[in-house]
Amino acid sequence: MQLYGIGKQSIRFLSDKASRFVPKGGVYPKGFEVGGIHCGVKKDGKSLDLAILNNTHGKSAVASAVFTTNKFKAAPVQVSSKIVKEKKGEEINSLVINSGNANAVTGSQGMKDAQDMITVTDAALGNPTNSTLVMSTGVIGNNLPISKILSGIPQLAGENLGSTHEHWLKCAQAICTTDTFPKLVSKLFELNGHTYTLAGLAKGAGMICPNMATLLGFFVTDAPVTASALDQILKFATDRSFNSISVDGDMSTNDTIVAIANGAAGGEPIDNSSSSAESFGILQREITGFAQQLAQLVVRDGEGATKFITISVKDALSYGDAKIIASSIANSSLFKTAMYGNDANWGRILCAIGYSQVSSGDSINPAKTNVSFIPSDGSQKLKLLVNGEPEVVDEERASEILSVEDIEVEIDLGTGGGQECKFWTCDLTHEYIAINGDYRS
Amino acid sequence: MQLYGIGKQSIRFLSDKASRFVPKGGVYPKGFEVGGIHCGVKKDGKSLDLAILNNTHGKSAVASAVFTTNKFKAAPVQVSSKIVKEKKGEEINSLVINSGNANAVTGSQGMKDAQDMITVTDAALGNPTNSTLVMSTGVIGNNLPISKILSGIPQLAGENLGSTHEHWLKCAQAICTTDTFPKLVSKLFELNGHTYTLAGLAKGAGMICPNMATLLGFFVTDAPVTASALDQILKFATDRSFNSISVDGDMSTNDTIVAIANGAAGGEPIDNSSSSAESFGILQREITGFAQQLAQLVVRDGEGATKFITISVKDALSYGDAKIIASSIANSSLFKTAMYGNDANWGRILCAIGYSQVSSGDSINPAKTNVSFIPSDGSQKLKLLVNGEPEVVDEERASEILSVEDIEVEIDLGTGGGQECKFWTCDLTHEYIAINGDYRS
């Protein structure tokens, strides 16, 4: 792998991303404490590998979670999903997360370890039983170094939790694996005369694909919302954010997205009844936009990625069709390598549209299909295909558009259905191969 | 791309493949003439880019064809499939194929060009109208340099067709694009006391995935068979060969597999009635094995491939399930890069099994799933996962098994269903990125 190793230039490039995408400060929701430490899972003896988030505003936060659909569900996924289901999202106050080992395919010992992480965290934080959800990310098939984790938890829960920007950043760092920068976003929003805050963290990098992947993410807010309303909002938001991104088309055994709301900023609880419809709509829009922002950071940090690509499918018969087509393009290795090479090879885009598994015969009509590049500087779009006929493309202009980091491809299907979808992906590069060709050693 | 260009070592490796996989001689079916010339589609002014195959045994050969299911079907696919359908596979005597330009997404001019290639070929060979099928492969979206092709056809059909090994090799070379070696196989087989011959050619390299890809292939035989029986055999054989391979998961607009039989070696015609059952079975087995041999060559020459990987799924509930699971592994970028890196990361195999889209809930039971590596030297298999529990793996032995070119991964699903499937793929490498990141320039 020597020849292709990540050279000095790439390292400069990656740290450049960190300086652009890691915030220098933030606004964080009331009533939460977070932190991260090194407890000994990661072998370098220093990288943060254990994170906790805790609700300090009473012990009655509500939570919703979305889990991987992979049939080999890791132990923490099995244990956490059981708790969310049994408690119907009520009284879930804390998260405990380790990185460096996924606790996946680890048999009955793995299940015990996941439950022990919850039990020890609840004890350390003074929570009622099973108030904590657990997540793990890293290599599959090895048992956790559980004693290190279980002794790390009280150490972290003791003096190492807090609510400053540094605490949030450490929490975000502690959930990373091959990520080149921690993913942390926060924002304020207004609702019913109150100011609420949202904070979000994610871990991504590889194995990212539709319907989630080795993706851990959580949002917390101090807005008041019922468990049932939060559940509905999280599913809507995840569908349009974490389930609309792809790095390499692989979906992991550990994917988990959690939302927690503690109501610490006051106001009437928002539910999903008709009387709350306006507030519900605002909260859903805020959380969806926020989830997209976080999901996009995962794509920007896709393993080896040098480009951030938006696939915009318009005028589809249905949202489902639009998403299938966008996903097909986003997962095409040939398309992704062409983007890496600044090559306006739109034939590969068309090809991926053509083999996408849309259900209806009317979903795609070659003679009505349009493909364009949308320049990131707001200048006029470059048409590549108009109603199924290739344009004479100014290759120099095309290369110019493709040479920047942010690329948008627009597909107008011309069906008259008017439905659309946005999907985000990155390019497929030499660094991806270098990172994944020798990940474990 | 300089840094990652295909270095001297890789070029040695590729030419080594050519010396191992291109035959020095062959046995060819009676009554066929073939050839290839440079007519001017490829820009280097010398590479062969036009091929013809012609039945000289009367004008009554039968043919069957399988085409891409991509919704953007290239002009030659549309024109050829119409002819096969209209003629019900009867009286198809010739093939004309150009490489360097796919004649795909080329509007009405493209349709006219494809038909003109047929008309001019039929005229040059003295065929009845529409006795020829046309194929094209190469870049999408540019019109063919049709006058060069149409003047090349009579030149090729005149003195450049023949039946020697060199003629067959030139024909195989003339259909290549990014292939590093021409794919040509031939064999004799016995049936009802007659000796028959099969010859096959294919073009592959990139865009190879289940349900075909930029894949052109054809078999010809001098055995006597009805059009309807040949059709049934070709579908069976293609499903288990060209539709059971994957290079990069992309399926092209041009895929075509054609079988032609002229009966020149004599004997009673084989049909698909019950009275012919035994002969039909033998012919189907011969053609299927032969198609697998040819399809495997396409994988061996997968763009940038350094490994030839057999995925063997056993004890599935159905053949369909086994194939979906095998295909899911074969298309996982993470699995393919791990194989490139000689990394026994079986977690990625399990992960791809887990997200495969099998239909039934009983198709995969994590607690009954087994994964092993089968060494290519016939030594004992290395168990990685037994009934869902990870083995303590001898990493040195695993690296040893993975360090050779031919790798077999065995998945035993333990369902009791007993169905199985073999699938072939290659690794995902730096060379793949280098080839596809700058294909057009």
mmCIF file of N, CA and C in Angstrom, chain B residues 92-166:
data_model
loop_
_atom_site.group_PDB
_atom_site.id
_atom_site.type_symbol
_atom_site.label_atom_id
_atom_site.label_comp_id
_atom_site.label_asym_id
_atom_site.label_seq_id
_atom_site.Cartn_x
_atom_site.Cartn_y
_atom_site.Cartn_z
ATOM 1 N N ILE B 92 -30.841 -15.890 -38.686
ATOM 2 C CA ILE B 92 -29.919 -14.830 -38.280
ATOM 3 C C ILE B 92 -28.529 -15.391 -38.456
ATOM 4 N N ASN B 93 -27.779 -14.805 -39.352
ATOM 5 C CA ASN B 93 -26.542 -15.422 -39.817
ATOM 6 C C ASN B 93 -25.275 -14.667 -39.455
ATOM 7 N N SER B 94 -25.429 -13.390 -39.098
ATOM 8 C CA SER B 94 -24.204 -12.601 -38.954
ATOM 9 C C SER B 94 -24.286 -11.629 -37.798
ATOM 10 N N LEU B 95 -23.099 -11.216 -37.340
ATOM 11 C CA LEU B 95 -22.980 -10.174 -36.330
ATOM 12 C C LEU B 95 -22.009 -9.125 -36.846
ATOM 13 N N VAL B 96 -22.329 -7.857 -36.608
ATOM 14 C CA VAL B 96 -21.356 -6.793 -36.881
ATOM 15 C C VAL B 96 -21.226 -5.958 -35.606
ATOM 16 N N ILE B 97 -19.995 -5.706 -35.216
ATOM 17 C CA ILE B 97 -19.743 -5.088 -33.915
ATOM 18 C C ILE B 97 -18.664 -4.026 -34.055
ATOM 19 N N ASN B 98 -18.937 -2.830 -33.508
ATOM 20 C CA ASN B 98 -17.834 -1.865 -33.428
ATOM 21 C C ASN B 98 -17.521 -1.575 -31.972
ATOM 22 N N SER B 99 -16.263 -1.261 -31.714
ATOM 23 C CA SER B 99 -15.855 -0.816 -30.383
ATOM 24 C C SER B 99 -15.332 0.610 -30.481
ATOM 25 N N GLY B 100 -15.302 1.300 -29.328
ATOM 26 C CA GLY B 100 -14.803 2.693 -29.306
ATOM 27 C C GLY B 100 -15.912 3.714 -29.199
ATOM 28 N N ASN B 101 -17.138 3.315 -29.532
ATOM 29 C CA ASN B 101 -18.294 4.214 -29.467
ATOM 30 C C ASN B 101 -19.529 3.332 -29.293
ATOM 31 N N ALA B 102 -20.322 3.614 -28.242
ATOM 32 C CA ALA B 102 -21.436 2.731 -27.881
ATOM 33 C C ALA B 102 -22.708 2.999 -28.673
ATOM 34 N N ASN B 103 -22.721 4.066 -29.479
ATOM 35 C CA ASN B 103 -23.958 4.456 -30.182
ATOM 36 C C ASN B 103 -25.144 4.424 -29.218
ATOM 37 N N ALA B 104 -24.941 5.023 -28.036
ATOM 38 C CA ALA B 104 -25.996 5.062 -27.018
ATOM 39 C C ALA B 104 -26.355 6.517 -26.737
ATOM 40 N N VAL B 105 -27.631 6.789 -26.556
ATOM 41 C CA VAL B 105 -28.148 8.147 -26.349
ATOM 42 C C VAL B 105 -27.723 9.016 -27.534
ATOM 43 N N THR B 106 -28.062 8.541 -28.695
ATOM 44 C CA THR B 106 -27.646 9.214 -29.916
ATOM 45 C C THR B 106 -28.848 9.534 -30.812
ATOM 46 N N GLY B 107 -30.052 9.483 -30.206
ATOM 47 C CA GLY B 107 -31.251 9.940 -30.903
ATOM 48 C C GLY B 107 -31.565 9.176 -32.176
ATOM 49 N N SER B 108 -32.276 9.834 -33.087
ATOM 50 C CA SER B 108 -32.750 9.155 -34.284
ATOM 51 C C SER B 108 -31.588 8.830 -35.224
ATOM 52 N N GLN B 109 -30.556 9.681 -35.219
ATOM 53 C CA GLN B 109 -29.377 9.385 -36.050
ATOM 54 C C GLN B 109 -28.752 8.059 -35.620
ATOM 55 N N GLY B 110 -28.708 7.833 -34.312
ATOM 56 C CA GLY B 110 -28.133 6.598 -33.786
ATOM 57 C C GLY B 110 -28.902 5.376 -34.261
ATOM 58 N N MET B 111 -30.231 5.488 -34.290
ATOM 59 C CA MET B 111 -31.065 4.364 -34.758
ATOM 60 C C MET B 111 -30.800 4.084 -36.240
ATOM 61 N N LYS B 112 -30.691 5.168 -37.006
ATOM 62 C CA LYS B 112 -30.427 5.004 -38.433
ATOM 63 C C LYS B 112 -29.049 4.356 -38.656
ATOM 64 N N ASP B 113 -28.059 4.822 -37.890
ATOM 65 C CA ASP B 113 -26.702 4.271 -38.028
ATOM 66 C C ASP B 113 -26.671 2.772 -37.731
ATOM 67 N N ALA B 114 -27.375 2.373 -36.653
ATOM 68 C CA ALA B 114 -27.388 0.952 -36.283
ATOM 69 C C ALA B 114 -28.008 0.120 -37.415
ATOM 70 N N GLN B 115 -29.130 0.611 -37.955
ATOM 71 C CA GLN B 115 -29.794 -0.113 -39.044
ATOM 72 C C GLN B 115 -28.916 -0.143 -40.284
ATOM 73 N N ASP B 116 -28.225 0.974 -40.554
ATOM 74 C CA ASP B 116 -27.346 1.017 -41.733
ATOM 75 C C ASP B 116 -26.199 0.001 -41.608
ATOM 76 N N MET B 117 -25.691 -0.162 -40.404
ATOM 77 C CA MET B 117 -24.624 -1.162 -40.219
ATOM 78 C C MET B 117 -25.131 -2.553 -40.591
ATOM 79 N N ILE B 118 -26.373 -2.845 -40.222
ATOM 80 C CA ILE B 118 -26.971 -4.140 -40.567
ATOM 81 C C ILE B 118 -27.154 -4.273 -42.069
ATOM 82 N N THR B 119 -27.723 -3.239 -42.671
ATOM 83 C CA THR B 119 -28.031 -3.285 -44.105
ATOM 84 C C THR B 119 -26.767 -3.462 -44.943
ATOM 85 N N VAL B 120 -25.732 -2.713 -44.588
ATOM 86 C CA VAL B 120 -24.477 -2.787 -45.350
ATOM 87 C C VAL B 120 -23.800 -4.146 -45.132
ATOM 88 N N THR B 121 -23.889 -4.670 -43.909
ATOM 89 C CA THR B 121 -23.286 -5.988 -43.635
ATOM 90 C C THR B 121 -24.016 -7.079 -44.421
ATOM 91 N N ASP B 122 -25.349 -7.036 -44.381
ATOM 92 C CA ASP B 122 -26.121 -8.037 -45.141
ATOM 93 C C ASP B 122 -25.753 -7.995 -46.626
ATOM 94 N N ALA B 123 -25.622 -6.782 -47.151
ATOM 95 C CA ALA B 123 -25.280 -6.632 -48.574
ATOM 96 C C ALA B 123 -23.893 -7.217 -48.844
ATOM 97 N N ALA B 124 -22.937 -6.879 -47.981
ATOM 98 C CA ALA B 124 -21.554 -7.327 -48.200
ATOM 99 C C ALA B 124 -21.425 -8.845 -48.113
ATOM 100 N N LEU B 125 -22.294 -9.475 -47.310
ATOM 101 C CA LEU B 125 -22.179 -10.917 -47.096
ATOM 102 C C LEU B 125 -23.174 -11.720 -47.933
ATOM 103 N N GLY B 126 -23.963 -11.016 -48.728
ATOM 104 C CA GLY B 126 -24.962 -11.711 -49.543
ATOM 105 C C GLY B 126 -26.078 -12.315 -48.724
ATOM 106 N N ASN B 127 -26.398 -11.702 -47.598
ATOM 107 C CA ASN B 127 -27.471 -12.193 -46.722
ATOM 108 C C ASN B 127 -28.835 -11.681 -47.166
ATOM 109 N N PRO B 128 -29.911 -12.413 -46.820
ATOM 110 C CA PRO B 128 -31.245 -11.815 -46.915
ATOM 111 C C PRO B 128 -31.311 -10.571 -46.004
ATOM 112 N N THR B 129 -32.323 -9.739 -46.197
ATOM 113 C CA THR B 129 -32.500 -8.526 -45.384
ATOM 114 C C THR B 129 -32.604 -8.867 -43.901
ATOM 115 N N ASN B 130 -31.987 -8.027 -43.076
ATOM 116 C CA ASN B 130 -32.048 -8.173 -41.616
ATOM 117 C C ASN B 130 -31.696 -9.585 -41.126
ATOM 118 N N SER B 131 -30.575 -10.089 -41.644
ATOM 119 C CA SER B 131 -30.029 -11.365 -41.149
ATOM 120 C C SER B 131 -28.900 -11.120 -40.169
ATOM 121 N N THR B 132 -28.608 -9.853 -39.890
ATOM 122 C CA THR B 132 -27.452 -9.513 -39.070
ATOM 123 C C THR B 132 -27.910 -8.820 -37.798
ATOM 124 N N LEU B 133 -27.214 -9.089 -36.689
ATOM 125 C CA LEU B 133 -27.431 -8.320 -35.460
ATOM 126 C C LEU B 133 -26.237 -7.387 -35.266
ATOM 127 N N VAL B 134 -26.493 -6.229 -34.656
ATOM 128 C CA VAL B 134 -25.437 -5.234 -34.481
ATOM 129 C C VAL B 134 -25.190 -4.981 -32.992
ATOM 130 N N MET B 135 -23.942 -4.775 -32.629
ATOM 131 C CA MET B 135 -23.582 -4.401 -31.256
ATOM 132 C C MET B 135 -22.552 -3.272 -31.329
ATOM 133 N N SER B 136 -22.563 -2.429 -30.289
ATOM 134 C CA SER B 136 -21.564 -1.361 -30.197
ATOM 135 C C SER B 136 -21.144 -1.242 -28.740
ATOM 136 N N THR B 137 -19.906 -0.838 -28.516
ATOM 137 C CA THR B 137 -19.442 -0.608 -27.139
ATOM 138 C C THR B 137 -18.403 0.507 -27.117
ATOM 139 N N GLY B 138 -18.436 1.310 -26.073
ATOM 140 C CA GLY B 138 -17.492 2.423 -25.956
ATOM 141 C C GLY B 138 -18.147 3.588 -25.242
ATOM 142 N N VAL B 139 -17.765 4.797 -25.615
ATOM 143 C CA VAL B 139 -18.288 5.995 -24.955
ATOM 144 C C VAL B 139 -19.743 6.229 -25.338
ATOM 145 N N ILE B 140 -20.528 6.728 -24.388
ATOM 146 C CA ILE B 140 -21.942 7.016 -24.587
ATOM 147 C C ILE B 140 -22.126 8.462 -25.047
ATOM 148 N N GLY B 141 -23.072 8.699 -25.948
ATOM 149 C CA GLY B 141 -23.516 10.073 -26.218
ATOM 150 C C GLY B 141 -22.906 10.755 -27.424
ATOM 151 N N ASN B 142 -22.039 10.069 -28.136
ATOM 152 C CA ASN B 142 -21.513 10.641 -29.383
ATOM 153 C C ASN B 142 -22.020 9.800 -30.543
ATOM 154 N N ASN B 143 -22.361 10.479 -31.656
ATOM 155 C CA ASN B 143 -22.757 9.717 -32.822
ATOM 156 C C ASN B 143 -21.551 8.962 -33.381
ATOM 157 N N LEU B 144 -21.839 7.825 -33.988
ATOM 158 C CA LEU B 144 -20.785 7.010 -34.596
ATOM 159 C C LEU B 144 -20.139 7.767 -35.745
ATOM 160 N N PRO B 145 -18.847 7.550 -36.011
ATOM 161 C CA PRO B 145 -18.247 8.004 -37.274
ATOM 162 C C PRO B 145 -18.707 7.015 -38.346
ATOM 163 N N ILE B 146 -19.991 7.174 -38.734
ATOM 164 C CA ILE B 146 -20.666 6.089 -39.460
ATOM 165 C C ILE B 146 -20.067 5.814 -40.833
ATOM 166 N N SER B 147 -19.562 6.872 -41.517
ATOM 167 C CA SER B 147 -19.035 6.619 -42.869
ATOM 168 C C SER B 147 -17.789 5.734 -42.791
ATOM 169 N N LYS B 148 -16.979 5.928 -41.739
ATOM 170 C CA LYS B 148 -15.811 5.055 -41.582
ATOM 171 C C LYS B 148 -16.240 3.600 -41.366
ATOM 172 N N ILE B 149 -17.279 3.418 -40.573
ATOM 173 C CA ILE B 149 -17.747 2.062 -40.297
ATOM 174 C C ILE B 149 -18.350 1.437 -41.549
ATOM 175 N N LEU B 150 -19.174 2.217 -42.254
ATOM 176 C CA LEU B 150 -19.857 1.648 -43.423
ATOM 177 C C LEU B 150 -18.878 1.342 -44.555
ATOM 178 N N SER B 151 -17.772 2.083 -44.644
ATOM 179 C CA SER B 151 -16.791 1.696 -45.666
ATOM 180 C C SER B 151 -15.863 0.593 -45.146
ATOM 181 N N GLY B 152 -15.762 0.482 -43.816
ATOM 182 C CA GLY B 152 -14.957 -0.607 -43.249
ATOM 183 C C GLY B 152 -15.609 -1.969 -43.427
ATOM 184 N N ILE B 153 -16.943 -2.013 -43.402
ATOM 185 C CA ILE B 153 -17.664 -3.299 -43.429
ATOM 186 C C ILE B 153 -17.345 -4.120 -44.689
ATOM 187 N N PRO B 154 -17.507 -3.549 -45.915
ATOM 188 C CA PRO B 154 -17.181 -4.380 -47.093
ATOM 189 C C PRO B 154 -15.702 -4.765 -47.161
ATOM 190 N N GLN B 155 -14.855 -3.875 -46.645
ATOM 191 C CA GLN B 155 -13.418 -4.182 -46.608
ATOM 192 C C GLN B 155 -13.157 -5.416 -45.728
ATOM 193 N N LEU B 156 -13.815 -5.445 -44.550
ATOM 194 C CA LEU B 156 -13.669 -6.580 -43.625
ATOM 195 C C LEU B 156 -14.340 -7.826 -44.189
ATOM 196 N N ALA B 157 -15.539 -7.618 -44.756
ATOM 197 C CA ALA B 157 -16.313 -8.764 -45.253
ATOM 198 C C ALA B 157 -15.669 -9.377 -46.479
ATOM 199 N N GLY B 158 -14.833 -8.606 -47.164
ATOM 200 C CA GLY B 158 -14.205 -9.111 -48.370
ATOM 201 C C GLY B 158 -13.109 -10.114 -48.070
ATOM 202 N N GLU B 159 -11.891 -9.626 -47.930
ATOM 203 C CA GLU B 159 -10.767 -10.562 -47.830
ATOM 204 C C GLU B 159 -10.321 -10.828 -46.396
ATOM 205 N N ASN B 160 -10.938 -10.130 -45.432
ATOM 206 C CA ASN B 160 -10.410 -10.211 -44.074
ATOM 207 C C ASN B 160 -11.136 -11.191 -43.154
ATOM 208 N N LEU B 161 -12.111 -11.919 -43.693
ATOM 209 C CA LEU B 161 -12.762 -12.942 -42.871
ATOM 210 C C LEU B 161 -12.102 -14.298 -43.106
ATOM 211 N N GLY B 162 -12.120 -15.124 -42.085
ATOM 212 C CA GLY B 162 -11.551 -16.458 -42.237
ATOM 213 C C GLY B 162 -11.862 -17.297 -41.018
ATOM 214 N N SER B 163 -11.318 -18.491 -40.929
ATOM 215 C CA SER B 163 -11.681 -19.377 -39.831
ATOM 216 C C SER B 163 -10.468 -19.877 -39.052
ATOM 217 N N THR B 164 -9.317 -19.242 -39.234
ATOM 218 C CA THR B 164 -8.138 -19.667 -38.472
ATOM 219 C C THR B 164 -8.192 -19.080 -37.058
ATOM 220 N N HIS B 165 -7.308 -19.597 -36.213
ATOM 221 C CA HIS B 165 -7.210 -19.060 -34.854
ATOM 222 C C HIS B 165 -6.927 -17.565 -34.904
ATOM 223 N N GLU B 166 -6.092 -17.110 -35.830
ATOM 224 C CA GLU B 166 -5.755 -15.679 -35.915
ATOM 225 C C GLU B 166 -6.990 -14.853 -36.259
#
